[in-house]
Short mmCIF file of C-alpha atoms in Angstrom, two decimals:
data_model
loop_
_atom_site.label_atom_id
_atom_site.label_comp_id
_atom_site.label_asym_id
_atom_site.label_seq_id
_atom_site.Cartn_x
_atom_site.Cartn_y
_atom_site.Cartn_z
CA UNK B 1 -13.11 37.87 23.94
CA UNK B 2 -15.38 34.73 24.78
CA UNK B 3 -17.78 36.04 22.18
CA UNK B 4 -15.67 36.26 19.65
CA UNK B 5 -14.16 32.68 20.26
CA UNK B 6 -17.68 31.36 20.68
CA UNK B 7 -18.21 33.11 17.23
CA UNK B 8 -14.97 31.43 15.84
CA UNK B 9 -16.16 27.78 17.14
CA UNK B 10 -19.48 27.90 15.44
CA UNK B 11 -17.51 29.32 12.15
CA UNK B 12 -15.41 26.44 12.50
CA UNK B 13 -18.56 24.02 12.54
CA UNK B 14 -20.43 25.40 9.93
CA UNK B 15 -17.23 24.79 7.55
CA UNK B 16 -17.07 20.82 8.90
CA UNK B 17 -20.55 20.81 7.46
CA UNK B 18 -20.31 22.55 4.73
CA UNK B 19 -16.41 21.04 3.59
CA UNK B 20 -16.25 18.04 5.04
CA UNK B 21 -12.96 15.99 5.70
CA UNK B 22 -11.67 14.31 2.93
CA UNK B 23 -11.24 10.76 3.46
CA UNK B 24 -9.51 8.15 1.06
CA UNK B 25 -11.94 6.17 -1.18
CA UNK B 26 -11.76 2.43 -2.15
CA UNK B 27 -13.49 1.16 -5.31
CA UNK B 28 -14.50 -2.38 -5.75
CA UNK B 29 -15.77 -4.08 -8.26
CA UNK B 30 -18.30 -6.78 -7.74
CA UNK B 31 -17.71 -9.35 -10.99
CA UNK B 32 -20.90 -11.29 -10.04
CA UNK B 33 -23.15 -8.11 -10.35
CA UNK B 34 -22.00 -5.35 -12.58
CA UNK B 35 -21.16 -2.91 -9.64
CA UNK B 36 -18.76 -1.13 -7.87
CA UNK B 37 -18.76 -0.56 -4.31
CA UNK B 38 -17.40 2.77 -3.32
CA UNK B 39 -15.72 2.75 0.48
CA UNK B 40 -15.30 5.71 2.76
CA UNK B 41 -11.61 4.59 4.13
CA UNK B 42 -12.33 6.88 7.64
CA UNK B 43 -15.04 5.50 8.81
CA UNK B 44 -15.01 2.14 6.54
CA UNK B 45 -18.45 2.45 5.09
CA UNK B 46 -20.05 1.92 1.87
CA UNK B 47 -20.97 4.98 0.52
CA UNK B 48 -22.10 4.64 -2.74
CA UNK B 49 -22.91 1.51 -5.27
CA UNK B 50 -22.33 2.28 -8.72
CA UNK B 51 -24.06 0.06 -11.94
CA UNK B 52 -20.92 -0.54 -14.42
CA UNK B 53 -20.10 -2.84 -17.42
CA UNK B 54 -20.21 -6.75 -17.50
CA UNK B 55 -17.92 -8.29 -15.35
CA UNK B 56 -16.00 -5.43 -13.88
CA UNK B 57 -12.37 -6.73 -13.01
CA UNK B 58 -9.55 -3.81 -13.16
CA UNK B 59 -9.91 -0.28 -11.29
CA UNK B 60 -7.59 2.97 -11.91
CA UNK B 61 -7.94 5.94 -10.07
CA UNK B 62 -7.06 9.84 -10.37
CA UNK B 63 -7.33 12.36 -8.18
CA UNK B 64 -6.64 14.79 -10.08
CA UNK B 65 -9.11 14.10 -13.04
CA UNK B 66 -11.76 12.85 -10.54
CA UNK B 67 -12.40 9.87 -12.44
CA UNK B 68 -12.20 5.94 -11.59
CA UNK B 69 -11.87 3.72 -14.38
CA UNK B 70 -13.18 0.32 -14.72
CA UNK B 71 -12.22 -2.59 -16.93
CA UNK B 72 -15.56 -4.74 -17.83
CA UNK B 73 -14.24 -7.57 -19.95
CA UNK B 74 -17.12 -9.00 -20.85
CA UNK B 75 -18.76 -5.54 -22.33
CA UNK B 76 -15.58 -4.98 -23.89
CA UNK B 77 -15.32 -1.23 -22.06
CA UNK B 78 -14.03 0.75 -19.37
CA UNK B 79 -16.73 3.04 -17.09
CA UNK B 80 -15.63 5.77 -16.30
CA UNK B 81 -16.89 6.82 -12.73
CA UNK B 82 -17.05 10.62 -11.40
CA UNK B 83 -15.68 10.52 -7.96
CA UNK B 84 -17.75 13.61 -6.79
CA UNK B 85 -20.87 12.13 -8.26
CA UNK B 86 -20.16 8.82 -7.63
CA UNK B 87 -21.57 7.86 -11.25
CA UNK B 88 -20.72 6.84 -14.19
CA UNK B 89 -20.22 9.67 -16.93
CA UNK B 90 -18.69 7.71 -19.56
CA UNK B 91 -17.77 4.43 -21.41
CA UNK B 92 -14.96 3.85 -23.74
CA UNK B 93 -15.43 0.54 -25.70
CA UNK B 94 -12.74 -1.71 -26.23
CA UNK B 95 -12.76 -4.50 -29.17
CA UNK B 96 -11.15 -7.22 -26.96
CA UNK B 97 -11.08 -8.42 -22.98
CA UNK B 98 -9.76 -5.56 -21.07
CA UNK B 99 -8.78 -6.70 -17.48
CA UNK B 100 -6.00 -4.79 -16.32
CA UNK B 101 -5.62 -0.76 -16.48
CA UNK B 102 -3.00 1.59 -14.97
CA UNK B 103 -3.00 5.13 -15.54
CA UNK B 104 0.28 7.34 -15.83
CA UNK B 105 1.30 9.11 -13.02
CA UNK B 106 0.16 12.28 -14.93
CA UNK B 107 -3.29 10.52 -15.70
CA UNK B 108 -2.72 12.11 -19.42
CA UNK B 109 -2.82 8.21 -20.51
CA UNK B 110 -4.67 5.09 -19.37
CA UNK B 111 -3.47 1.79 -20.27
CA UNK B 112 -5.67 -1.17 -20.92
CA UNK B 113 -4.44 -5.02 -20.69
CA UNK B 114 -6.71 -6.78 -23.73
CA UNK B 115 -5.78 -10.39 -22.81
CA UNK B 116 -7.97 -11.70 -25.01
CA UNK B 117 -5.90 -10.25 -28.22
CA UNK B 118 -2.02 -9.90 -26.39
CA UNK B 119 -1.92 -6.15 -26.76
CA UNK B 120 -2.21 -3.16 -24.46
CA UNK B 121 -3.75 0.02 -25.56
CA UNK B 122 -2.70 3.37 -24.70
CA UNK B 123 -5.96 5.86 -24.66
CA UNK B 124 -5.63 9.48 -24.29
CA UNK B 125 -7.90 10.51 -21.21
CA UNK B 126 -8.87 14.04 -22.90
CA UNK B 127 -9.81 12.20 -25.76
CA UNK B 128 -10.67 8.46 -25.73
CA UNK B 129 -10.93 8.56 -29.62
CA UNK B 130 -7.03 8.90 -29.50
CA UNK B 131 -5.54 5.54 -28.73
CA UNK B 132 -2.21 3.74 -29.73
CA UNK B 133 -1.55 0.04 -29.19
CA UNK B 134 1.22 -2.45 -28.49
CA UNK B 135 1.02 -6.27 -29.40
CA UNK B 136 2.59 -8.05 -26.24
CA UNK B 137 2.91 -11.56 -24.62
CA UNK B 138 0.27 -13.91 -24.27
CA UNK B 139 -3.01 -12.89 -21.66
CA UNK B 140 -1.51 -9.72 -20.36
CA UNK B 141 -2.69 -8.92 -16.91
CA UNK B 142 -1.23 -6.71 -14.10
CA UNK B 143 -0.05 -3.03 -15.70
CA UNK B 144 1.96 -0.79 -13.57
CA UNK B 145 3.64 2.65 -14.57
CA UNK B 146 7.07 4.14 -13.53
CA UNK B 147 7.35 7.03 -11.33
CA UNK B 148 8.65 8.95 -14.10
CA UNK B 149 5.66 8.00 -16.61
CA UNK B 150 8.85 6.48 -19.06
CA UNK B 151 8.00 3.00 -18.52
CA UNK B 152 4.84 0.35 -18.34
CA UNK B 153 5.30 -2.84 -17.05
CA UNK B 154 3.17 -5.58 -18.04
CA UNK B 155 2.65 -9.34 -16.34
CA UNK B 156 2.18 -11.75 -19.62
CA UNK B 157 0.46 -14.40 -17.87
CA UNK B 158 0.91 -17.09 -20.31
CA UNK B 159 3.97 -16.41 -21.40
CA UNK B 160 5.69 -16.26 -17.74
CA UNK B 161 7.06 -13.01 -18.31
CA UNK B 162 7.48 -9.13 -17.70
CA UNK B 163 7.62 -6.87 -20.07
CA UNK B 164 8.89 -3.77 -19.84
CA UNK B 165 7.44 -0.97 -22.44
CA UNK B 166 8.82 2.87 -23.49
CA UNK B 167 5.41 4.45 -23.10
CA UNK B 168 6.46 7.48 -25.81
CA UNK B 169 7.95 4.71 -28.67
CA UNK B 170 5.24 2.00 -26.90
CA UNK B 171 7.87 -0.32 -28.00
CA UNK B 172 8.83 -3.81 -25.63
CA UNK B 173 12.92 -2.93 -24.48
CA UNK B 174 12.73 -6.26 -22.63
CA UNK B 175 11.14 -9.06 -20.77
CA UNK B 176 12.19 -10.30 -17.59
CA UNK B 177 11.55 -14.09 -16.82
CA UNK B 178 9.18 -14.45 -13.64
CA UNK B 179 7.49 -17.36 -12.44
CA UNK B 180 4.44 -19.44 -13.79
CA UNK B 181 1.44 -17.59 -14.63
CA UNK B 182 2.52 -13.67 -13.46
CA UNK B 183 -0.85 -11.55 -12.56
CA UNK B 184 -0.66 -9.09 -10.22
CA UNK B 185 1.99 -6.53 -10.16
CA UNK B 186 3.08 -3.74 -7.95
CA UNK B 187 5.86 -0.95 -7.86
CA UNK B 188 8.46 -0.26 -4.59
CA UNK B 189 7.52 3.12 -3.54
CA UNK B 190 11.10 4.29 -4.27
CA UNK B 191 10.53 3.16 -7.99
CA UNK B 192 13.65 0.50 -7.95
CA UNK B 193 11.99 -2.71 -7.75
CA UNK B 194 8.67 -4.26 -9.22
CA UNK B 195 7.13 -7.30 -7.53
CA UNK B 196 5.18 -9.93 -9.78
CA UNK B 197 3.13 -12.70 -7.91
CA UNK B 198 3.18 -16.17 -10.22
CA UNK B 199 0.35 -18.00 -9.38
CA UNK B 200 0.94 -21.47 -10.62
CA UNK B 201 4.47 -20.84 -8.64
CA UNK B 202 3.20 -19.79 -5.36
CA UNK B 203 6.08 -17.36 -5.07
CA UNK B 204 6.98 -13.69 -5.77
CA UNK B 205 9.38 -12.34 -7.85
CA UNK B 206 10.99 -9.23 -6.72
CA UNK B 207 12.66 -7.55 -9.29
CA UNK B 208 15.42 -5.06 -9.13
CA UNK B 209 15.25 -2.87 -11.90
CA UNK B 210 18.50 -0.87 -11.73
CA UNK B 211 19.99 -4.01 -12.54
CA UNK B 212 17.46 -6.69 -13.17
CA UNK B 213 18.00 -9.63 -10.76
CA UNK B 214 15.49 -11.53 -9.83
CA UNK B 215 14.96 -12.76 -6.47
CA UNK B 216 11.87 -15.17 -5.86
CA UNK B 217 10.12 -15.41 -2.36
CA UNK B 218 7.95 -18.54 -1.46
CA UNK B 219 3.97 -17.20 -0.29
CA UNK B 220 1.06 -19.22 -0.20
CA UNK B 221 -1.35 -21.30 -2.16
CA UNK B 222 -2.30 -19.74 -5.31
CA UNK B 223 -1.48 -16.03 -5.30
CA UNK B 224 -3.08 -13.29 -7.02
CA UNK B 225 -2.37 -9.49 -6.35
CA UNK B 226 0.62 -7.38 -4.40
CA UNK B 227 1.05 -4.96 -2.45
CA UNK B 228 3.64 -2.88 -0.72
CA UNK B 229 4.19 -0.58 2.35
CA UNK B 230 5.25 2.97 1.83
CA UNK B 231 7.84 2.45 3.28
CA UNK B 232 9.27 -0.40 1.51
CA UNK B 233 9.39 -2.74 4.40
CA UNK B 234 6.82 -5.27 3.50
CA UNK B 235 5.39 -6.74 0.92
CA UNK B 236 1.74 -7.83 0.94
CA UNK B 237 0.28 -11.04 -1.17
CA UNK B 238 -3.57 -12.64 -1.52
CA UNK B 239 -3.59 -16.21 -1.04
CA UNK B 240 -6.33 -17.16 -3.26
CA UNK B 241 -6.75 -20.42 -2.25
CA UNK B 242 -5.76 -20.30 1.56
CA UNK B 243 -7.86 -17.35 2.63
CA UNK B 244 -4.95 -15.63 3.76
CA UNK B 245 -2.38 -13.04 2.79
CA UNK B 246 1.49 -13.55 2.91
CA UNK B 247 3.49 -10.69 5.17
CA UNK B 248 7.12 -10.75 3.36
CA UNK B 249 9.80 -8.88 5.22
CA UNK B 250 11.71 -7.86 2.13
CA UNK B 251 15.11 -7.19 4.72
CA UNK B 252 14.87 -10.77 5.97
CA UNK B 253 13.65 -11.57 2.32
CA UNK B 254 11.18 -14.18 3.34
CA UNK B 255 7.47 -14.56 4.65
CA UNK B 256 7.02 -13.78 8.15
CA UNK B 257 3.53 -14.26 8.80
CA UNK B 258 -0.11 -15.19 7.13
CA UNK B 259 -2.99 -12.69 8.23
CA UNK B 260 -6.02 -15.00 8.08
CA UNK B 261 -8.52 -12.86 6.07
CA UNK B 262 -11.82 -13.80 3.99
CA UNK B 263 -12.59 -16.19 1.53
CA UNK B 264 -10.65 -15.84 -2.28
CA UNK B 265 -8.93 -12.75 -1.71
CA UNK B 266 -7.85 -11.13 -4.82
CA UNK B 267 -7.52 -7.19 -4.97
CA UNK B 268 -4.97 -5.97 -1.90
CA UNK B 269 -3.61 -2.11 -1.64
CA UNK B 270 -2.16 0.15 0.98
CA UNK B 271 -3.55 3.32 2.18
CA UNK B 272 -1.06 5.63 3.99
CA UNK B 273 -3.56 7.74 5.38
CA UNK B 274 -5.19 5.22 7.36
CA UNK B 275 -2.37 2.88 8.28
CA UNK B 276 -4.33 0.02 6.47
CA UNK B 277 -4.51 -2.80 4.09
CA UNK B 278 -7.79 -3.14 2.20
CA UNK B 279 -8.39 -7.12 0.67
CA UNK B 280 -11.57 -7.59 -1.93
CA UNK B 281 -12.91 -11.02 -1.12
CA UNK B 282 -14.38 -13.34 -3.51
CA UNK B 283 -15.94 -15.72 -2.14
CA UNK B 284 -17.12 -13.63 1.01
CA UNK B 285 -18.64 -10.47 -0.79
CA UNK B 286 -16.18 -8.31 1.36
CA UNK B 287 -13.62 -6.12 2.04
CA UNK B 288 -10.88 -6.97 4.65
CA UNK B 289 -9.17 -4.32 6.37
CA UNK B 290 -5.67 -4.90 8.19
CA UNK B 291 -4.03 -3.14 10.95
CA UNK B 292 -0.12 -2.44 9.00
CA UNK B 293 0.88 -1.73 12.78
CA UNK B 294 -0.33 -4.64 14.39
CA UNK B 295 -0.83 -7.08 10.92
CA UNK B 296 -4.13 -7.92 12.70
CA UNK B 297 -7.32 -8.71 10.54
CA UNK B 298 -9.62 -6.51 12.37
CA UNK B 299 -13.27 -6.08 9.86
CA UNK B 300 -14.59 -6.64 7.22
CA UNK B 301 -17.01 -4.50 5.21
CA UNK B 302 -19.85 -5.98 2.86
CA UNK B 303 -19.79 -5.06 -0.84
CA UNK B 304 -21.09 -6.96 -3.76
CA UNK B 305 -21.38 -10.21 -5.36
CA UNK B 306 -17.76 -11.54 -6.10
CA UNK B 307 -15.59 -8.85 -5.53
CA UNK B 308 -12.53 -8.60 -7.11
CA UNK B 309 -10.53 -4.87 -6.99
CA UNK B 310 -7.87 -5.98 -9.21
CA UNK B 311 -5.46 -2.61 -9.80
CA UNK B 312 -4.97 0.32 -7.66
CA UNK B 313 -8.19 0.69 -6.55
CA UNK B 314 -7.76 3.61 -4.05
CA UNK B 315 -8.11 7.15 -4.81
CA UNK B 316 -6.14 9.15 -2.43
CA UNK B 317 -8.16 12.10 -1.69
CA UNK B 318 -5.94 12.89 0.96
CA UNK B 319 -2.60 13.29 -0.78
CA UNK B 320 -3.61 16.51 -3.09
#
């Protein structure tokens, strides 16, 4: 009997070896040198950095294609990176200034912001060749795509506005005022309410969809991306210009705290598996992580010159 359970424990570590855990990835792009930084969310290293485009901005990632895409706007392309490989296998040019990309939930379709020329493109992922495109407000910048795939919301930056887009027809059913200058966007877990941060307004607009009020919470100086808890407790906002982000307690729908974090974040998501918040700094070349228990700052992790992480730049290994 011990024999065969010593047997059965050295089984059990060969297959650690050979199939490691899978652990959550974060991908962040570093405008200042062409790279993305790819981080191993269980242990918090950097695992892999990858050349891109010019000026890599936006990130999208699938799980279940195995690709990250990356919006370079001034290369006028999206990489696309091989999450085994961690390399870059394609590029898909884009005539204009792609910045932000979603991807549908059934990652059949990725969308590209082009703020440069108001219009988002819709590119098949089997085929890039195949694309179909929507002329839209002024600088488009944050994309986001229903639960359902039905619906693609766009932040029109200069035109202080969301617009909300059938993804079969890709025609515009409406636009929903926000505050000034709209970037980053995020959707409630439960699919009933977007949240837009306006810069210029140093607010967020949470919007109910199911009947489209608006409800605006103050934040701090100079916001730039969202994001929210799974369960749809909190909202989390960059500070751009405080260092900090903004802990909204959408019950008592107001700010409740400010996590001191590092310099000019921008990029900010949630990753269930870990219990953390992941913020691309700027200014610091880093990535810091937050305790969602505690809403402590406790790291940060070095990646590349200027980092930005402006999307959903986790791939959840985990979750398939």
């Amino acid at each position: 009997m011990k024999h065969n359970i010593r047997i059965l424990s050295s089984f059990l570590l060969l297959l650690a070896f050979v199939f490691p855990a899978l652990a959550d990835e974060a991908y962040i792009t570093n405008q200042g040198e062409n790279t993305v930084s790819v981080l191993n969310l269980a242990d918090q290293s950097v695992i892999a950095t990858i050349a891109v485009g010019k000026a890599p901005v936006g990130v999208a990632a699938s799980a279940s294609l195995g690709k990250v895409y990356i919006s370079n706007v001034d290369s006028h392309s999206v990489s696309v990176i091989d999450s085994k490989k961690h390399e870059v296998i394609d590029t898909i040019e884009i005539s204009g200034s792609p910045v932000g990309i979603a991807l549908s939930p059934d990652s059949k379709t990725l969308y590209v912001a082009d703020w440069g020329d108001d219009r988002v493109l819709a590119i098949d992922t089997a085929d890039p060749s195949q694309r179909r495109e929507v002329s839209i407000g002024k600088a488009p910048a944050g994309l986001i795509v229903s639960h359902d795939g039905s619906k693609l919301y766009v932040a029109n930056r200069d035109s202080n506005d969301l617009a909300v887009i059938d993804t079969q027809s890709l025609k515009v059913l409406q636009r929903i005022a926000t505050g000034e200058h709209p970037f980053g966007i995020s959707l409630g877990p439960d699919g009933k309410q977007i949240f837009a941060v306006n810069v210029y307004a140093n607010s967020l607009s949470v919007i109910n969809l199911e009947n489209l009020e608006t409800r605006t919470i103050a934040v701090g100086e100079h916001p730039y991306c969202v994001t929210v808890s799974p369960d749809s407790r909190y909202a989390y906002v960059t500070n751009t210009q405080a260092d900090t982000v903004s802990v909204i307690d959408l019950e008592q729908n107001k700010e409740t705290a400010k996590i001191r974090v590092g310099g000019f974040p921008e990029g900010i998501n949630y990753d269930a598996s870990t219990n953390k918040i992941y913020v691309a700094n700027w200014f610091d070349n880093s990535v810091s992580v937050i305790d969602a228990s505690s809403h402590k700052h406790i790291q940060d992790i070095s990646t590349g010159k200027q980092s930005r992480a402006f999307g959903q730049f986790i791939l959840n290994k985990t979750s398939h």
